[in-house]
PDB file of C-alpha atoms and ligand atoms in Angstrom:
ATOM      1  CA  MET A   1      67.366 -50.347   5.036  1.00  0.00           C
ATOM      2  CA  TRP A   2      63.697 -49.133   4.920  1.00  0.00           C
ATOM      3  CA  ALA A   3      62.649 -52.549   3.651  1.00  0.00           C
ATOM      4  CA  GLU A   4      64.434 -54.123   6.533  1.00  0.00           C
ATOM      5  CA  LEU A   5      62.762 -51.829   9.021  1.00  0.00           C
ATOM      6  CA  ARG A   6      59.312 -52.603   7.572  1.00  0.00           C
ATOM      7  CA  GLU A   7      60.101 -56.308   7.772  1.00  0.00           C
ATOM      8  CA  ASP A   8      61.050 -55.919  11.443  1.00  0.00           C
ATOM      9  CA  ALA A   9      57.817 -54.024  12.075  1.00  0.00           C
ATOM     10  CA  ARG A  10      55.642 -56.574  10.177  1.00  0.00           C
ATOM     11  CA  GLY A  11      57.367 -59.383  12.060  1.00  0.00           C
ATOM     12  CA  ILE A  12      56.273 -57.812  15.382  1.00  0.00           C
ATOM     13  CA  ILE A  13      52.647 -57.250  14.140  1.00  0.00           C
ATOM     14  CA  ALA A  14      52.541 -60.937  13.121  1.00  0.00           C
ATOM     15  CA  ARG A  15      53.578 -62.059  16.578  1.00  0.00           C
ATOM     16  CA  ASP A  16      52.000 -59.565  18.949  1.00  0.00           C
ATOM     17  CA  PRO A  17      48.262 -59.894  19.087  1.00  0.00           C
ATOM     18  CA  ALA A  18      48.254 -56.321  20.612  1.00  0.00           C
ATOM     19  CA  ALA A  19      50.174 -54.687  17.759  1.00  0.00           C
ATOM     20  CA  ARG A  20      47.988 -52.719  15.288  1.00  0.00           C
ATOM     21  CA  SER A  21      50.088 -50.918  12.700  1.00  0.00           C
ATOM     22  CA  VAL A  22      53.572 -50.461  11.408  1.00  0.00           C
ATOM     23  CA  LEU A  23      53.561 -46.842  12.590  1.00  0.00           C
ATOM     24  CA  GLU A  24      52.574 -47.910  16.100  1.00  0.00           C
ATOM     25  CA  VAL A  25      55.384 -50.536  16.161  1.00  0.00           C
ATOM     26  CA  MET A  26      57.980 -48.115  14.849  1.00  0.00           C
ATOM     27  CA  LEU A  27      57.121 -45.436  17.359  1.00  0.00           C
ATOM     28  CA  LEU A  28      56.174 -47.336  20.424  1.00  0.00           C
ATOM     29  CA  TYR A  29      57.846 -50.818  20.513  1.00  0.00           C
ATOM     30  CA  PRO A  30      61.109 -50.990  22.535  1.00  0.00           C
ATOM     31  CA  SER A  31      62.062 -54.191  20.636  1.00  0.00           C
ATOM     32  CA  PHE A  32      62.070 -52.232  17.404  1.00  0.00           C
ATOM     33  CA  HIS A  33      64.253 -49.467  18.795  1.00  0.00           C
ATOM     34  CA  ALA A  34      66.640 -51.938  20.428  1.00  0.00           C
ATOM     35  CA  VAL A  35      67.138 -53.909  17.195  1.00  0.00           C
ATOM     36  CA  LEU A  36      67.608 -50.729  15.207  1.00  0.00           C
ATOM     37  CA  LEU A  37      70.279 -49.430  17.645  1.00  0.00           C
ATOM     38  CA  HIS A  38      71.861 -52.886  17.811  1.00  0.00           C
ATOM     39  CA  ARG A  39      72.337 -52.863  14.036  1.00  0.00           C
ATOM     40  CA  LEU A  40      74.300 -49.618  14.423  1.00  0.00           C
ATOM     41  CA  ALA A  41      76.229 -50.872  17.420  1.00  0.00           C
ATOM     42  CA  HIS A  42      77.114 -54.094  15.742  1.00  0.00           C
ATOM     43  CA  ALA A  43      78.304 -52.266  12.586  1.00  0.00           C
ATOM     44  CA  LEU A  44      80.643 -50.160  14.731  1.00  0.00           C
ATOM     45  CA  TRP A  45      81.799 -53.219  16.723  1.00  0.00           C
ATOM     46  CA  ILE A  46      82.837 -55.301  13.735  1.00  0.00           C
ATOM     47  CA  ARG A  47      84.705 -52.301  12.309  1.00  0.00           C
ATOM     48  CA  ASP A  48      86.670 -52.198  15.631  1.00  0.00           C
ATOM     49  CA  TRP A  49      84.902 -49.035  16.826  1.00  0.00           C
ATOM     50  CA  ARG A  50      84.434 -50.899  20.092  1.00  0.00           C
ATOM     51  CA  PHE A  51      83.933 -48.009  22.468  1.00  0.00           C
ATOM     52  CA  LEU A  52      81.403 -46.340  20.262  1.00  0.00           C
ATOM     53  CA  GLY A  53      79.609 -49.669  19.718  1.00  0.00           C
ATOM     54  CA  ARG A  54      79.365 -50.088  23.550  1.00  0.00           C
ATOM     55  CA  ALA A  55      78.141 -46.541  23.912  1.00  0.00           C
ATOM     56  CA  VAL A  56      75.342 -47.106  21.362  1.00  0.00           C
ATOM     57  CA  SER A  57      74.408 -50.419  23.083  1.00  0.00           C
ATOM     58  CA  GLN A  58      74.247 -48.651  26.455  1.00  0.00           C
ATOM     59  CA  THR A  59      72.046 -45.910  25.115  1.00  0.00           C
ATOM     60  CA  ALA A  60      69.671 -48.523  23.707  1.00  0.00           C
ATOM     61  CA  ARG A  61      69.652 -50.189  27.176  1.00  0.00           C
ATOM     62  CA  TRP A  62      68.731 -46.925  28.892  1.00  0.00           C
ATOM     63  CA  LEU A  63      65.985 -46.282  26.360  1.00  0.00           C
ATOM     64  CA  THR A  64      64.539 -49.818  26.036  1.00  0.00           C
ATOM     65  CA  GLY A  65      65.593 -51.911  28.987  1.00  0.00           C
ATOM     66  CA  ILE A  66      66.966 -54.439  26.457  1.00  0.00           C
ATOM     67  CA  GLU A  67      70.756 -54.978  26.769  1.00  0.00           C
ATOM     68  CA  ILE A  68      72.240 -56.429  23.686  1.00  0.00           C
ATOM     69  CA  HIS A  69      76.041 -56.611  23.454  1.00  0.00           C
ATOM     70  CA  PRO A  70      77.230 -55.083  20.226  1.00  0.00           C
ATOM     71  CA  GLY A  71      79.153 -58.299  19.396  1.00  0.00           C
ATOM     72  CA  ALA A  72      75.919 -60.438  19.408  1.00  0.00           C
ATOM     73  CA  ARG A  73      74.769 -61.672  16.018  1.00  0.00           C
ATOM     74  CA  ILE A  74      71.014 -61.408  15.417  1.00  0.00           C
ATOM     75  CA  GLY A  75      68.982 -62.625  12.479  1.00  0.00           C
ATOM     76  CA  ARG A  76      65.963 -61.155  10.746  1.00  0.00           C
ATOM     77  CA  ARG A  77      62.597 -60.314  12.332  1.00  0.00           C
ATOM     78  CA  PHE A  78      63.876 -60.628  15.853  1.00  0.00           C
ATOM     79  CA  PHE A  79      61.304 -59.648  18.495  1.00  0.00           C
ATOM     80  CA  VAL A  80      61.578 -59.006  22.190  1.00  0.00           C
ATOM     81  CA  ASP A  81      57.975 -58.727  23.460  1.00  0.00           C
ATOM     82  CA  HIS A  82      57.579 -56.197  26.226  1.00  0.00           C
ATOM     83  CA  GLY A  83      61.389 -55.583  26.274  1.00  0.00           C
ATOM     84  CA  MET A  84      62.697 -54.738  29.787  1.00  0.00           C
ATOM     85  CA  GLY A  85      65.184 -56.841  31.656  1.00  0.00           C
ATOM     86  CA  VAL A  86      66.565 -58.779  28.650  1.00  0.00           C
ATOM     87  CA  VAL A  87      70.265 -59.367  28.450  1.00  0.00           C
ATOM     88  CA  ILE A  88      72.017 -60.808  25.380  1.00  0.00           C
ATOM     89  CA  GLY A  89      75.687 -61.610  25.710  1.00  0.00           C
ATOM     90  CA  GLU A  90      78.620 -60.844  23.415  1.00  0.00           C
ATOM     91  CA  THR A  91      78.927 -64.232  21.673  1.00  0.00           C
ATOM     92  CA  ALA A  92      75.213 -65.036  21.471  1.00  0.00           C
ATOM     93  CA  GLU A  93      73.918 -65.904  17.963  1.00  0.00           C
ATOM     94  CA  ILE A  94      70.228 -65.631  17.093  1.00  0.00           C
ATOM     95  CA  GLY A  95      68.590 -67.005  13.956  1.00  0.00           C
ATOM     96  CA  ASP A  96      65.574 -65.575  12.013  1.00  0.00           C
ATOM     97  CA  ASP A  97      62.153 -65.121  13.545  1.00  0.00           C
ATOM     98  CA  VAL A  98      63.222 -65.635  17.092  1.00  0.00           C
ATOM     99  CA  THR A  99      60.976 -64.333  19.916  1.00  0.00           C
ATOM    100  CA  LEU A 100      62.016 -63.520  23.474  1.00  0.00           C
ATOM    101  CA  TYR A 101      59.762 -62.264  26.212  1.00  0.00           C
ATOM    102  CA  HIS A 102      60.821 -59.887  29.032  1.00  0.00           C
ATOM    103  CA  GLY A 103      63.399 -60.920  31.581  1.00  0.00           C
ATOM    104  CA  VAL A 104      65.230 -63.368  29.330  1.00  0.00           C
ATOM    105  CA  THR A 105      68.995 -63.835  29.678  1.00  0.00           C
ATOM    106  CA  LEU A 106      71.103 -65.322  26.935  1.00  0.00           C
ATOM    107  CA  GLY A 107      74.144 -65.406  29.173  1.00  0.00           C
ATOM    108  CA  GLY A 108      77.462 -66.988  29.963  1.00  0.00           C
ATOM    109  CA  ILE A 109      78.176 -69.241  32.896  1.00  0.00           C
ATOM    110  CA  LEU A 110      80.774 -68.794  35.671  1.00  0.00           C
ATOM    111  CA  PRO A 111      84.358 -69.433  34.698  1.00  0.00           C
ATOM    112  CA  SER A 112      84.700 -72.201  37.334  1.00  0.00           C
ATOM    113  CA  VAL A 113      82.019 -74.074  35.330  1.00  0.00           C
ATOM    114  CA  ASN A 114      83.197 -73.103  31.970  1.00  0.00           C
ATOM    115  CA  SER A 115      86.981 -72.893  31.868  1.00  0.00           C
ATOM    116  CA  GLY A 116      86.856 -71.344  28.401  1.00  0.00           C
ATOM    117  CA  ALA A 117      84.989 -68.246  29.496  1.00  0.00           C
ATOM    118  CA  GLN A 118      87.485 -65.646  28.238  1.00  0.00           C
ATOM    119  CA  ILE A 119      87.131 -62.672  25.892  1.00  0.00           C
ATOM    120  CA  GLY A 120      86.522 -63.779  22.298  1.00  0.00           C
ATOM    121  CA  VAL A 121      85.687 -67.365  23.258  1.00  0.00           C
ATOM    122  CA  LYS A 122      82.147 -68.487  22.467  1.00  0.00           C
ATOM    123  CA  ARG A 123      80.357 -68.530  25.847  1.00  0.00           C
ATOM    124  CA  HIS A 124      76.732 -67.573  25.136  1.00  0.00           C
ATOM    125  CA  PRO A 125      73.957 -69.578  23.504  1.00  0.00           C
ATOM    126  CA  THR A 126      73.023 -70.015  19.870  1.00  0.00           C
ATOM    127  CA  LEU A 127      69.304 -69.945  19.097  1.00  0.00           C
ATOM    128  CA  GLU A 128      68.231 -71.348  15.741  1.00  0.00           C
ATOM    129  CA  ASP A 129      65.376 -70.054  13.646  1.00  0.00           C
ATOM    130  CA  GLY A 130      61.887 -69.766  15.198  1.00  0.00           C
ATOM    131  CA  VAL A 131      62.932 -70.307  18.768  1.00  0.00           C
ATOM    132  CA  ILE A 132      60.585 -68.865  21.406  1.00  0.00           C
ATOM    133  CA  VAL A 133      61.906 -68.109  24.979  1.00  0.00           C
ATOM    134  CA  GLY A 134      59.319 -67.425  27.614  1.00  0.00           C
ATOM    135  CA  SER A 135      59.547 -64.585  30.126  1.00  0.00           C
ATOM    136  CA  GLY A 136      62.200 -64.793  32.741  1.00  0.00           C
ATOM    137  CA  ALA A 137      63.970 -67.851  31.241  1.00  0.00           C
ATOM    138  CA  GLN A 138      67.693 -68.064  31.482  1.00  0.00           C
ATOM    139  CA  VAL A 139      69.573 -69.746  28.654  1.00  0.00           C
ATOM    140  CA  LEU A 140      73.182 -70.094  29.782  1.00  0.00           C
ATOM    141  CA  GLY A 141      76.441 -71.119  28.253  1.00  0.00           C
ATOM    142  CA  ALA A 142      77.722 -71.922  24.760  1.00  0.00           C
ATOM    143  CA  ILE A 143      74.772 -74.214  24.130  1.00  0.00           C
ATOM    144  CA  HIS A 144      72.657 -74.798  20.988  1.00  0.00           C
ATOM    145  CA  VAL A 145      68.888 -74.344  21.061  1.00  0.00           C
ATOM    146  CA  GLY A 146      67.441 -76.152  18.036  1.00  0.00           C
ATOM    147  CA  ARG A 147      65.113 -74.833  15.468  1.00  0.00           C
ATOM    148  CA  ALA A 148      61.538 -73.948  16.626  1.00  0.00           C
ATOM    149  CA  ALA A 149      62.226 -75.089  20.223  1.00  0.00           C
ATOM    150  CA  ARG A 150      60.266 -73.394  23.027  1.00  0.00           C
ATOM    151  CA  ILE A 151      61.667 -72.521  26.413  1.00  0.00           C
ATOM    152  CA  GLY A 152      59.038 -72.184  29.190  1.00  0.00           C
ATOM    153  CA  ALA A 153      58.714 -69.093  31.299  1.00  0.00           C
ATOM    154  CA  ASN A 154      61.260 -68.981  34.220  1.00  0.00           C
ATOM    155  CA  SER A 155      63.121 -72.042  33.069  1.00  0.00           C
ATOM    156  CA  VAL A 156      66.873 -72.407  33.291  1.00  0.00           C
ATOM    157  CA  VAL A 157      68.538 -74.075  30.318  1.00  0.00           C
ATOM    158  CA  THR A 158      72.146 -75.102  30.459  1.00  0.00           C
ATOM    159  CA  ARG A 159      72.224 -77.949  27.962  1.00  0.00           C
ATOM    160  CA  ASP A 160      71.617 -78.255  24.198  1.00  0.00           C
ATOM    161  CA  VAL A 161      67.992 -78.350  23.216  1.00  0.00           C
ATOM    162  CA  ASP A 162      66.661 -80.536  20.422  1.00  0.00           C
ATOM    163  CA  PRO A 163      64.870 -78.854  17.453  1.00  0.00           C
ATOM    164  CA  GLY A 164      61.115 -78.459  18.160  1.00  0.00           C
ATOM    165  CA  ALA A 165      61.424 -79.448  21.839  1.00  0.00           C
ATOM    166  CA  THR A 166      59.581 -77.670  24.633  1.00  0.00           C
ATOM    167  CA  MET A 167      61.727 -77.243  27.753  1.00  0.00           C
ATOM    168  CA  VAL A 168      60.388 -76.305  31.235  1.00  0.00           C
ATOM    169  CA  GLY A 169      61.741 -76.105  34.730  1.00  0.00           C
ATOM    170  CA  ILE A 170      64.977 -75.727  36.597  1.00  0.00           C
ATOM    171  CA  PRO A 171      67.098 -77.284  35.201  1.00  0.00           C
ATOM    172  CA  ALA A 172      64.932 -77.378  32.090  1.00  0.00           C
ATOM    173  CA  LYS A 173      63.624 -80.776  30.962  1.00  0.00           C
ATOM    174  CA  ALA A 174      61.744 -81.601  27.732  1.00  0.00           C
ATOM    175  CA  VAL A 175      57.979 -81.835  27.968  1.00  0.00           C
ATOM    176  CA  ARG A 176      57.080 -85.263  26.567  1.00  0.00           C
ATOM    177  CA  ARG A 177      55.065 -84.827  23.388  1.00  0.00           C
ATOM    178  CA  ALA A 178      55.606 -84.750  19.662  1.00  0.00           C
ATOM    179  CA  VAL A 179      58.151 -82.104  18.683  1.00  0.00           C
ATOM    180  CA  ARG A 180      57.140 -79.082  16.584  1.00  0.00           C
ATOM    181  CA  GLU A 181      58.549 -79.287  13.064  1.00  0.00           C
ATOM    182  CA  ALA A 182      57.592 -75.916  11.620  1.00  0.00           C
ATOM    183  CA  THR A 183      58.746 -72.542  12.889  1.00  0.00           C
ATOM    184  CA  THR A 184      55.129 -71.291  12.776  1.00  0.00           C
ATOM    185  CA  PHE A 185      54.799 -68.714  15.555  1.00  0.00           C
ATOM    186  CA  CYS A 186      52.314 -69.231  18.380  1.00  0.00           C
ATOM    187  CA  ALA A 187      51.879 -66.315  20.805  1.00  0.00           C
ATOM    188  CA  TYR A 188      53.272 -67.054  24.194  1.00  0.00           C
ATOM    189  CA  GLY A 189      54.734 -70.347  22.915  1.00  0.00           C
ATOM    190  CA  VAL A 190      51.465 -72.180  23.593  1.00  0.00           C
ATOM    191  CA  ARG A 191      50.459 -74.989  21.308  1.00  0.00           C
ATOM    192  CA  GLU A 192      48.682 -74.168  18.079  1.00  0.00           C
ATOM    193  CA  MET A 193      44.967 -73.733  18.818  1.00  0.00           C
ATOM    194  CA  SER A 194      42.659 -76.244  17.124  1.00  0.00           C
ATOM    195  CA  ASP A 195      39.144 -75.407  15.912  1.00  0.00           C
ATOM    196  CA  PRO A 196      37.009 -75.715  19.015  1.00  0.00           C
ATOM    197  CA  ASN A 197      34.035 -76.879  16.879  1.00  0.00           C
ATOM    198  CA  ALA A 198      36.001 -79.634  15.137  1.00  0.00           C
ATOM    199  CA  PRO A 199      35.246 -83.277  16.262  1.00  0.00           C
ATOM    200  CA  PRO A 200      37.858 -85.059  18.304  1.00  0.00           C
ATOM    201  CA  ALA A 201      40.597 -86.891  16.315  1.00  0.00           C
ATOM    202  CA  GLY A 202      39.208 -90.094  14.661  1.00  0.00           C
ATOM    203  CA  VAL A 203      35.568 -88.998  14.903  1.00  0.00           C
ATOM    204  CA  PRO A 204      33.999 -88.060  11.468  1.00  0.00           C
ATOM    205  CA  SER A 205      32.447 -84.680  11.089  1.00  0.00           C
ATOM    206  CA  ALA A 206      28.636 -84.179  11.070  1.00  0.00           C
ATOM    207  CA  GLU A 207      28.737 -83.495   7.210  1.00  0.00           C
ATOM    208  CA  ALA A 208      30.677 -86.781   6.637  1.00  0.00           C
ATOM    209  CA  MET A 209      28.175 -88.758   8.750  1.00  0.00           C
ATOM    210  CA  ALA A 210      25.203 -87.239   6.901  1.00  0.00           C
ATOM    211  CA  ARG A 211      26.747 -88.140   3.538  1.00  0.00           C
ATOM    212  CA  ARG A 212      27.372 -91.730   4.802  1.00  0.00           C
ATOM    213  CA  ILE A 213      23.754 -92.105   5.977  1.00  0.00           C
ATOM    214  CA  GLU A 214      22.588 -90.798   2.551  1.00  0.00           C
ATOM    215  CA  GLU A 215      24.738 -93.472   0.790  1.00  0.00           C
ATOM    216  CA  LEU A 216      23.447 -96.253   3.072  1.00  0.00           C
ATOM    217  CA  GLU A 217      19.818 -95.185   2.545  1.00  0.00           C
ATOM    218  CA  GLN A 218      20.321 -95.289  -1.255  1.00  0.00           C
ATOM    219  CA  HIS A 219      21.924 -98.631  -0.968  1.00  0.00           C
ATOM    220  CA  LEU A 220      18.974 -99.907   1.190  1.00  0.00           C
ATOM    221  CA  LEU A 221      16.415 -98.607  -1.320  1.00  0.00           C
ATOM    222  CA  ALA A 222      18.219-100.406  -4.176  1.00  0.00           C
ATOM    223  CA  LEU A 223      18.171-103.672  -2.267  1.00  0.00           C
ATOM    224  CA  GLU A 224      14.511-103.245  -1.448  1.00  0.00           C
ATOM    225  CA  ALA A 225      13.723-102.625  -5.101  1.00  0.00           C
ATOM    226  CA  ARG A 226      15.555-105.734  -6.198  1.00  0.00           C
ATOM    227  CA  LEU A 227      13.769-107.783  -3.534  1.00  0.00           C
ATOM    228  CA  ALA A 228      10.364-106.367  -4.566  1.00  0.00           C
ATOM    229  CA  ASP A 229      11.184-107.234  -8.225  1.00  0.00           C
ATOM    230  CA  ALA A 230      11.992-110.712  -7.302  1.00  0.00           C
ATOM    231  CA  GLU A 231       8.763-111.060  -5.266  1.00  0.00           C
ATOM    232  CA  GLY A 232       6.715-109.397  -8.057  1.00  0.00           C
ATOM    233  CA  ARG A 233       5.346-106.507  -5.845  1.00  0.00           C
ATOM    234  CA  PRO A 234       5.789-102.678  -6.287  1.00  0.00           C
ATOM    235  CA  GLY A 235       9.199-101.399  -4.856  1.00  0.00           C
ATOM    236  CA  ALA A 236       9.848 -98.643  -2.300  1.00  0.00           C
ATOM    237  CA  VAL A 237       9.850 -95.023  -3.613  1.00  0.00           C
ATOM    238  CA  ALA A 238      13.243 -93.252  -3.313  1.00  0.00           C
ATOM    239  CA  ARG A 239      13.058 -90.057  -1.414  1.00  0.00           C
ATOM    240  CA  GLU A 240      14.789 -86.835  -2.377  1.00  0.00           C
ATOM    241  CA  PRO A 241      18.484 -86.642  -1.080  1.00  0.00           C
ATOM    242  CA  VAL A 242      18.943 -84.349   1.897  1.00  0.00           C
ATOM    243  CA  ASP A 243      21.058 -81.235   1.400  1.00  0.00           C
ATOM    244  CA  VAL A 244      23.910 -81.514   3.922  1.00  0.00           C
ATOM    245  CA  ALA A 245      25.710 -78.306   3.002  1.00  0.00           C
TER     246      ALA A 245
HETATM  247  C1  LIG B   1      56.420 -73.923  27.999  1.00  0.00           C
HETATM  248  C2  LIG B   1      55.225 -73.514  27.199  1.00  0.00           C
HETATM  249  C3  LIG B   1      55.691 -72.993  25.896  1.00  0.00           C
HETATM  250  C4  LIG B   1      54.428 -74.806  27.008  1.00  0.00           C
HETATM  251  O1  LIG B   1      53.197 -74.575  26.395  1.00  0.00           O
HETATM  252  P1  LIG B   1      52.226 -75.846  25.915  1.00  0.00           P
HETATM  253  O2  LIG B   1      52.923 -76.561  24.894  1.00  0.00           O
HETATM  254  O3  LIG B   1      50.926 -75.289  25.707  1.00  0.00           O
HETATM  255  O4  LIG B   1      52.318 -76.780  27.197  1.00  0.00           O
HETATM  256  P2  LIG B   1      51.248 -77.091  28.404  1.00  0.00           P
HETATM  257  O5  LIG B   1      50.687 -75.767  28.897  1.00  0.00           O
HETATM  258  O6  LIG B   1      50.376 -78.120  27.923  1.00  0.00           O
HETATM  259  O7  LIG B   1      52.261 -77.649  29.520  1.00  0.00           O
HETATM  260  C5  LIG B   1      52.924 -78.822  29.402  1.00  0.00           C
HETATM  261  C6  LIG B   1      53.425 -79.235  30.713  1.00  0.00           C
HETATM  262  O8  LIG B   1      54.465 -78.289  31.106  1.00  0.00           O
HETATM  263  C7  LIG B   1      54.198 -77.661  32.306  1.00  0.00           C
HETATM  264  N1  LIG B   1      54.632 -76.240  32.118  1.00  0.00           N
HETATM  265  C8  LIG B   1      54.243 -75.370  31.179  1.00  0.00           C
HETATM  266  N2  LIG B   1      54.913 -74.224  31.226  1.00  0.00           N
HETATM  267  C9  LIG B   1      55.771 -74.341  32.290  1.00  0.00           C
HETATM  268  C10 LIG B   1      56.715 -73.486  32.857  1.00  0.00           C
HETATM  269  N3  LIG B   1      56.986 -72.309  32.331  1.00  0.00           N
HETATM  270  N4  LIG B   1      57.402 -73.928  33.929  1.00  0.00           N
HETATM  271  C11 LIG B   1      57.212 -75.164  34.406  1.00  0.00           C
HETATM  272  N5  LIG B   1      56.354 -76.072  33.895  1.00  0.00           N
HETATM  273  C12 LIG B   1      55.622 -75.664  32.863  1.00  0.00           C
HETATM  274  C13 LIG B   1      52.670 -77.705  32.441  1.00  0.00           C
HETATM  275  O9  LIG B   1      52.289 -77.582  33.814  1.00  0.00           O
HETATM  276  C14 LIG B   1      52.446 -79.079  31.878  1.00  0.00           C
HETATM  277  O10 LIG B   1      52.809 -79.998  32.832  1.00  0.00           O
HETATM  278  P3  LIG B   1      51.972 -81.453  33.001  1.00  0.00           P
HETATM  279  O11 LIG B   1      52.124 -82.110  31.657  1.00  0.00           O
HETATM  280  O12 LIG B   1      52.562 -82.147  34.112  1.00  0.00           O
HETATM  281  O13 LIG B   1      50.526 -81.013  33.212  1.00  0.00           O
HETATM  282  C15 LIG B   1      54.387 -72.362  27.893  1.00  0.00           C
HETATM  283  O14 LIG B   1      53.775 -72.920  29.070  1.00  0.00           O
HETATM  284  C16 LIG B   1      55.198 -71.140  28.293  1.00  0.00           C
HETATM  285  O15 LIG B   1      55.868 -71.082  29.379  1.00  0.00           O
HETATM  286  N6  LIG B   1      55.183 -70.167  27.386  1.00  0.00           N
HETATM  287  C17 LIG B   1      55.765 -68.871  27.677  1.00  0.00           C
HETATM  288  C18 LIG B   1      54.709 -67.871  28.101  1.00  0.00           C
HETATM  289  C19 LIG B   1      55.316 -66.496  28.407  1.00  0.00           C
HETATM  290  O16 LIG B   1      56.480 -66.231  28.577  1.00  0.00           O
HETATM  291  N7  LIG B   1      54.450 -65.605  28.478  1.00  0.00           N
HETATM  292  C20 LIG B   1      54.730 -64.181  28.709  1.00  0.00           C
HETATM  293  C21 LIG B   1      53.705 -63.428  27.994  1.00  0.00           C
HETATM  294  S1  LIG B   1      53.647 -61.765  28.499  1.00  0.00           S
END
């Protein structure tokens, strides 16, 4: 139990650039409190203590602004950044290392659209491992959001999402670019930052160019020496190699 709590707190520190310590997260992060209370609510719910489960879930909602139905299934290191205004429905399923920002709904759709929207029937989304859902996004219906997919802020998603895809807009459409394969977290769902000092793709680094120049210079000196030999005159003097480190 304690190990699980520490894992939750460490997961938050790893994903929130503003989080400083396990203690700070445990005392001051609504996501941490909501997940803790959800574990209790879910344990009551699956043992058929439904009213008590709902009571714990409502208490968590008052305290944190995060409403998680006690029936929802949530994986490890789940993080709701900022909390407030998040709604997670009864049949939602969430994998490991999933991040939601404030104002996200993992909700059902109207019965007129989804004729199977009755008690006990799957009617909320499934989010696979490493999914990031931006603030205000609505993910609606019994859809599948693939591993490491990203949902843009304020998007509305009503169809399955491919693993690694980035979805934006209403209705959400995939941004055209290579899909992400890993579930490495990037804060706010933005692309992994590259080294600003690195040369553009396909251009060799300054060190590689200096090494190549050195090799060519040595080659030129060797050729000059052979030419001088053939002509019977003194050859060029090789200079000291330059330290490019
Ligand atoms: C969707 C998101 C993950 C994409 O990040 P990215 O991979 O760096 O993508 P880019 O910023 O290059 O945007 C790609 C395209 O999508 C558009 N776009 C990005 N986010 C969008 C959004 N939320 N809604 C609509 N269009 C969006 C961009 O304008 C761009 O369009 P273009 O190709 O026509 O220029 C990111 O923009 C996002 O919304 N992250 C969530 C942030 C959040 O919730 N922050 C709250 C912190 S408190």
